[in-house]
Amino acid sequence: ELKVEQNPLFLSMQEGKNYTIYCNYSTTSDRLYWYRQDPGKSLESLFVLLSNGAVKQEGRLMASLDTKARLSTLHITAAVHDLSATYFCAVDIGRNYQLIWGAGTKLIIKP
Amino acid sequence: DTEVTQTPKHLVMGMTNKKSLKCEQHMGHRAMYWYKQKAKKPPELMFVYSYEKLSINESVPSRFSPECPNSSLLNLHLHALQPEDSALYLCASSQSPDTQYFGPGTRLTVL
């Protein structure tokens, strides 16, 4: 069964702290996406990771991909309130542009 | 420019009504998608158009009818919907296979 598991599903943290969201997937894939969604809004693309060992950074967010372990991480450094959102990972299964989505991680950052 | 536009932003309809959702992109993307998203859930793929041809229909009830008049436009025709169809409907496009860019969504309420 094709599965993408994110954990944690909910994370409440203080500003200034570091934390990591994990995304495990069950099938071979060389393309993984991270999206952000603010409440009541649409999905915003954050990163696309294309190969084993890929690392991308944008501001306080850094994403990495280990295709052998079928694991991606989204690391938050020195969190700020503006990063509060739901974060989804999605895996390209190479079939007609379909993505398999994780359940999402709701991140709340308290001042 | 990575903009996908959707109209209307909000739609309230009765179970006997017929309405349409519209999506437009001018990025030259050849794949366009309809997703349905319920609160606190990841988006669920409904339809994929590739080069203006329907390539995926994820067992969506016939009360939802997609249409791709040209490479920039995607419509979703709605008829005889049920209250459980109330959701956020998202359109996306991509230069296949690549990052999917999402529109702002249509918030649909079925009474």
PDB file of N, CA and C in Angstrom, chain A residues 31 33 35 37 40-45 47-48 50 88 92 95-99 101-104 106, chain B residues 31 33 35 37 41-43 45 48 50-51 55-56 58 88 90 96-100 102-104 107:
ATOM      1  N   ARG A  31      11.217  12.079  -5.964  1.00  0.00           N
ATOM      2  CA  ARG A  31      10.712  13.457  -6.030  1.00  0.00           C
ATOM      3  C   ARG A  31       9.741  13.657  -4.877  1.00  0.00           C
ATOM      4  N   TYR A  33       7.845  16.682  -2.277  1.00  0.00           N
ATOM      5  CA  TYR A  33       7.471  18.095  -2.165  1.00  0.00           C
ATOM      6  C   TYR A  33       7.078  18.409  -0.727  1.00  0.00           C
ATOM      7  N   TYR A  35       4.794  21.436   1.185  1.00  0.00           N
ATOM      8  CA  TYR A  35       3.870  22.547   0.996  1.00  0.00           C
ATOM      9  C   TYR A  35       3.485  23.105   2.366  1.00  0.00           C
ATOM     10  N   GLN A  37       0.328  25.372   4.306  1.00  0.00           N
ATOM     11  CA  GLN A  37      -1.048  25.850   4.180  1.00  0.00           C
ATOM     12  C   GLN A  37      -1.423  26.633   5.425  1.00  0.00           C
ATOM     13  N   GLY A  40      -7.562  28.223   6.227  1.00  0.00           N
ATOM     14  CA  GLY A  40      -8.533  28.751   5.269  1.00  0.00           C
ATOM     15  C   GLY A  40      -7.935  29.173   3.940  1.00  0.00           C
ATOM     16  N   LYS A  41      -6.650  28.910   3.754  1.00  0.00           N
ATOM     17  CA  LYS A  41      -5.971  29.347   2.528  1.00  0.00           C
ATOM     18  C   LYS A  41      -5.563  28.153   1.676  1.00  0.00           C
ATOM     19  N   SER A  42      -4.936  28.477   0.556  1.00  0.00           N
ATOM     20  CA  SER A  42      -4.493  27.436  -0.356  1.00  0.00           C
ATOM     21  C   SER A  42      -3.113  26.911   0.034  1.00  0.00           C
ATOM     22  N   LEU A  43      -2.570  26.058  -0.810  1.00  0.00           N
ATOM     23  CA  LEU A  43      -1.271  25.430  -0.560  1.00  0.00           C
ATOM     24  C   LEU A  43      -0.184  26.209  -1.278  1.00  0.00           C
ATOM     25  N   GLU A  44       0.900  26.434  -0.548  1.00  0.00           N
ATOM     26  CA  GLU A  44       2.041  27.163  -1.087  1.00  0.00           C
ATOM     27  C   GLU A  44       3.213  26.212  -1.184  1.00  0.00           C
ATOM     28  N   SER A  45       3.824  26.149  -2.360  1.00  0.00           N
ATOM     29  CA  SER A  45       4.976  25.275  -2.532  1.00  0.00           C
ATOM     30  C   SER A  45       6.178  25.828  -1.770  1.00  0.00           C
ATOM     31  N   PHE A  47       9.329  23.467  -1.107  1.00  0.00           N
ATOM     32  CA  PHE A  47      10.513  22.817  -1.639  1.00  0.00           C
ATOM     33  C   PHE A  47      10.111  21.641  -2.532  1.00  0.00           C
ATOM     34  N   VAL A  48      10.969  21.376  -3.525  1.00  0.00           N
ATOM     35  CA  VAL A  48      10.927  20.104  -4.228  1.00  0.00           C
ATOM     36  C   VAL A  48      12.319  19.501  -4.091  1.00  0.00           C
ATOM     37  N   LEU A  50      14.747  16.428  -5.285  1.00  0.00           N
ATOM     38  CA  LEU A  50      14.770  15.600  -6.485  1.00  0.00           C
ATOM     39  C   LEU A  50      15.695  14.399  -6.423  1.00  0.00           C
ATOM     40  N   PHE A  88       2.579  20.040   4.732  1.00  0.00           N
ATOM     41  CA  PHE A  88       2.326  18.749   4.100  1.00  0.00           C
ATOM     42  C   PHE A  88       3.558  18.325   3.307  1.00  0.00           C
ATOM     43  N   ASP A  92       5.858  12.002  -5.202  1.00  0.00           N
ATOM     44  CA  ASP A  92       5.518  11.705  -6.602  1.00  0.00           C
ATOM     45  C   ASP A  92       5.749  10.215  -6.837  1.00  0.00           C
ATOM     46  N   ARG A  95       3.305   8.287 -11.560  1.00  0.00           N
ATOM     47  CA  ARG A  95       2.149   7.749 -12.269  1.00  0.00           C
ATOM     48  C   ARG A  95       1.191   8.899 -12.566  1.00  0.00           C
ATOM     49  N   ASN A  96       1.275   9.398 -13.814  1.00  0.00           N
ATOM     50  CA  ASN A  96       0.301  10.417 -14.242  1.00  0.00           C
ATOM     51  C   ASN A  96       0.219  11.622 -13.306  1.00  0.00           C
ATOM     52  N   TYR A  97       1.385  12.040 -12.844  1.00  0.00           N
ATOM     53  CA  TYR A  97       1.486  13.255 -12.034  1.00  0.00           C
ATOM     54  C   TYR A  97       0.802  13.143 -10.675  1.00  0.00           C
ATOM     55  N   GLN A  98       0.442  11.940 -10.263  1.00  0.00           N
ATOM     56  CA  GLN A  98      -0.217  11.790  -8.976  1.00  0.00           C
ATOM     57  C   GLN A  98       0.761  11.963  -7.826  1.00  0.00           C
ATOM     58  N   LEU A  99       0.302  12.628  -6.787  1.00  0.00           N
ATOM     59  CA  LEU A  99       1.066  12.751  -5.559  1.00  0.00           C
ATOM     60  C   LEU A  99       0.346  11.998  -4.453  1.00  0.00           C
ATOM     61  N   TRP A 101      -0.122  12.182  -0.499  1.00  0.00           N
ATOM     62  CA  TRP A 101       0.059  13.231   0.496  1.00  0.00           C
ATOM     63  C   TRP A 101       0.156  12.658   1.905  1.00  0.00           C
ATOM     64  N   GLY A 102       1.005  13.280   2.702  1.00  0.00           N
ATOM     65  CA  GLY A 102       0.964  13.010   4.128  1.00  0.00           C
ATOM     66  C   GLY A 102      -0.239  13.695   4.750  1.00  0.00           C
ATOM     67  N   ALA A 103      -0.520  13.340   6.001  1.00  0.00           N
ATOM     68  CA  ALA A 103      -1.705  13.860   6.685  1.00  0.00           C
ATOM     69  C   ALA A 103      -1.559  15.316   7.098  1.00  0.00           C
ATOM     70  N   GLY A 104      -0.328  15.812   7.065  1.00  0.00           N
ATOM     71  CA  GLY A 104      -0.095  17.196   7.461  1.00  0.00           C
ATOM     72  C   GLY A 104       0.349  17.309   8.914  1.00  0.00           C
ATOM     73  N   LYS A 106       0.328  20.132  11.856  1.00  0.00           N
ATOM     74  CA  LYS A 106      -0.122  21.458  12.270  1.00  0.00           C
ATOM     75  C   LYS A 106       0.883  22.011  13.268  1.00  0.00           C
TER      76      LYS A 106
ATOM     77  N   ALA B  31      -0.275  20.262 -17.454  1.00  0.00           N
ATOM     78  CA  ALA B  31      -1.093  19.424 -16.578  1.00  0.00           C
ATOM     79  C   ALA B  31      -1.892  20.323 -15.645  1.00  0.00           C
ATOM     80  N   TYR B  33      -5.151  20.165 -12.531  1.00  0.00           N
ATOM     81  CA  TYR B  33      -5.701  19.242 -11.538  1.00  0.00           C
ATOM     82  C   TYR B  33      -6.881  19.882 -10.814  1.00  0.00           C
ATOM     83  N   TYR B  35      -8.618  19.241  -7.024  1.00  0.00           N
ATOM     84  CA  TYR B  35      -8.552  18.585  -5.734  1.00  0.00           C
ATOM     85  C   TYR B  35      -9.741  19.039  -4.893  1.00  0.00           C
ATOM     86  N   GLN B  37     -10.609  19.380  -0.753  1.00  0.00           N
ATOM     87  CA  GLN B  37      -9.981  19.337   0.564  1.00  0.00           C
ATOM     88  C   GLN B  37     -10.998  19.611   1.651  1.00  0.00           C
ATOM     89  N   LYS B  41      -7.588  17.983   6.619  1.00  0.00           N
ATOM     90  CA  LYS B  41      -7.185  16.821   5.826  1.00  0.00           C
ATOM     91  C   LYS B  41      -6.289  17.270   4.685  1.00  0.00           C
ATOM     92  N   PRO B  42      -5.496  16.350   4.135  1.00  0.00           N
ATOM     93  CA  PRO B  42      -4.743  16.716   2.938  1.00  0.00           C
ATOM     94  C   PRO B  42      -5.671  16.802   1.732  1.00  0.00           C
ATOM     95  N   PRO B  43      -5.233  17.420   0.656  1.00  0.00           N
ATOM     96  CA  PRO B  43      -6.070  17.479  -0.537  1.00  0.00           C
ATOM     97  C   PRO B  43      -6.234  16.089  -1.149  1.00  0.00           C
ATOM     98  N   LEU B  45      -7.045  14.127  -4.646  1.00  0.00           N
ATOM     99  CA  LEU B  45      -7.085  14.314  -6.085  1.00  0.00           C
ATOM    100  C   LEU B  45      -8.417  13.845  -6.657  1.00  0.00           C
ATOM    101  N   VAL B  48      -7.179  14.767 -13.236  1.00  0.00           N
ATOM    102  CA  VAL B  48      -5.972  15.307 -13.835  1.00  0.00           C
ATOM    103  C   VAL B  48      -6.192  15.415 -15.335  1.00  0.00           C
ATOM    104  N   SER B  50      -3.996  16.162 -18.757  1.00  0.00           N
ATOM    105  CA  SER B  50      -2.657  16.280 -19.304  1.00  0.00           C
ATOM    106  C   SER B  50      -2.793  16.568 -20.786  1.00  0.00           C
ATOM    107  N   TYR B  51      -2.208  17.671 -21.224  1.00  0.00           N
ATOM    108  CA  TYR B  51      -2.340  18.099 -22.619  1.00  0.00           C
ATOM    109  C   TYR B  51      -3.811  18.102 -23.043  1.00  0.00           C
ATOM    110  N   SER B  55      -6.700  12.432 -17.861  1.00  0.00           N
ATOM    111  CA  SER B  55      -5.836  11.270 -17.683  1.00  0.00           C
ATOM    112  C   SER B  55      -6.128  10.531 -16.382  1.00  0.00           C
ATOM    113  N   ILE B  56      -6.707  11.219 -15.423  1.00  0.00           N
ATOM    114  CA  ILE B  56      -7.078  10.563 -14.174  1.00  0.00           C
ATOM    115  C   ILE B  56      -8.451  11.049 -13.738  1.00  0.00           C
ATOM    116  N   GLU B  58     -10.398  10.028 -10.352  1.00  0.00           N
ATOM    117  CA  GLU B  58     -10.246   9.200  -9.159  1.00  0.00           C
ATOM    118  C   GLU B  58     -11.595   8.758  -8.597  1.00  0.00           C
ATOM    119  N   LEU B  88     -13.309  22.746   0.350  1.00  0.00           N
ATOM    120  CA  LEU B  88     -12.488  23.676  -0.416  1.00  0.00           C
ATOM    121  C   LEU B  88     -12.061  22.946  -1.697  1.00  0.00           C
ATOM    122  N   LEU B  90      -9.721  22.960  -4.887  1.00  0.00           N
ATOM    123  CA  LEU B  90      -8.464  23.569  -5.309  1.00  0.00           C
ATOM    124  C   LEU B  90      -8.112  23.132  -6.713  1.00  0.00           C
ATOM    125  N   SER B  96       4.637  19.258 -16.235  1.00  0.00           N
ATOM    126  CA  SER B  96       4.721  17.868 -15.804  1.00  0.00           C
ATOM    127  C   SER B  96       6.074  17.221 -16.008  1.00  0.00           C
ATOM    128  N   PRO B  97       6.472  16.293 -15.095  1.00  0.00           N
ATOM    129  CA  PRO B  97       6.038  16.288 -13.718  1.00  0.00           C
ATOM    130  C   PRO B  97       6.919  17.267 -12.940  1.00  0.00           C
ATOM    131  N   ASP B  98       6.307  18.075 -12.184  1.00  0.00           N
ATOM    132  CA  ASP B  98       7.045  19.120 -11.475  1.00  0.00           C
ATOM    133  C   ASP B  98       6.143  19.678 -10.383  1.00  0.00           C
ATOM    134  N   THR B  99       6.633  20.671  -9.732  1.00  0.00           N
ATOM    135  CA  THR B  99       5.875  21.295  -8.645  1.00  0.00           C
ATOM    136  C   THR B  99       4.480  21.692  -9.125  1.00  0.00           C
ATOM    137  N   GLN B 100       3.477  21.320  -8.345  1.00  0.00           N
ATOM    138  CA  GLN B 100       2.112  21.745  -8.628  1.00  0.00           C
ATOM    139  C   GLN B 100       1.871  23.080  -7.931  1.00  0.00           C
ATOM    140  N   PHE B 102      -0.863  25.807  -6.791  1.00  0.00           N
ATOM    141  CA  PHE B 102      -2.273  25.799  -6.448  1.00  0.00           C
ATOM    142  C   PHE B 102      -2.894  27.185  -6.551  1.00  0.00           C
ATOM    143  N   GLY B 103      -4.148  27.194  -6.971  1.00  0.00           N
ATOM    144  CA  GLY B 103      -4.942  28.408  -6.916  1.00  0.00           C
ATOM    145  C   GLY B 103      -5.449  28.648  -5.506  1.00  0.00           C
ATOM    146  N   PRO B 104      -6.132  29.784  -5.295  1.00  0.00           N
ATOM    147  CA  PRO B 104      -6.606  30.137  -3.955  1.00  0.00           C
ATOM    148  C   PRO B 104      -7.773  29.294  -3.472  1.00  0.00           C
ATOM    149  N   ARG B 107     -14.402  27.976  -1.873  1.00  0.00           N
ATOM    150  CA  ARG B 107     -15.047  27.397  -0.693  1.00  0.00           C
ATOM    151  C   ARG B 107     -16.493  27.113  -1.044  1.00  0.00           C
TER     152      ARG B 107
END
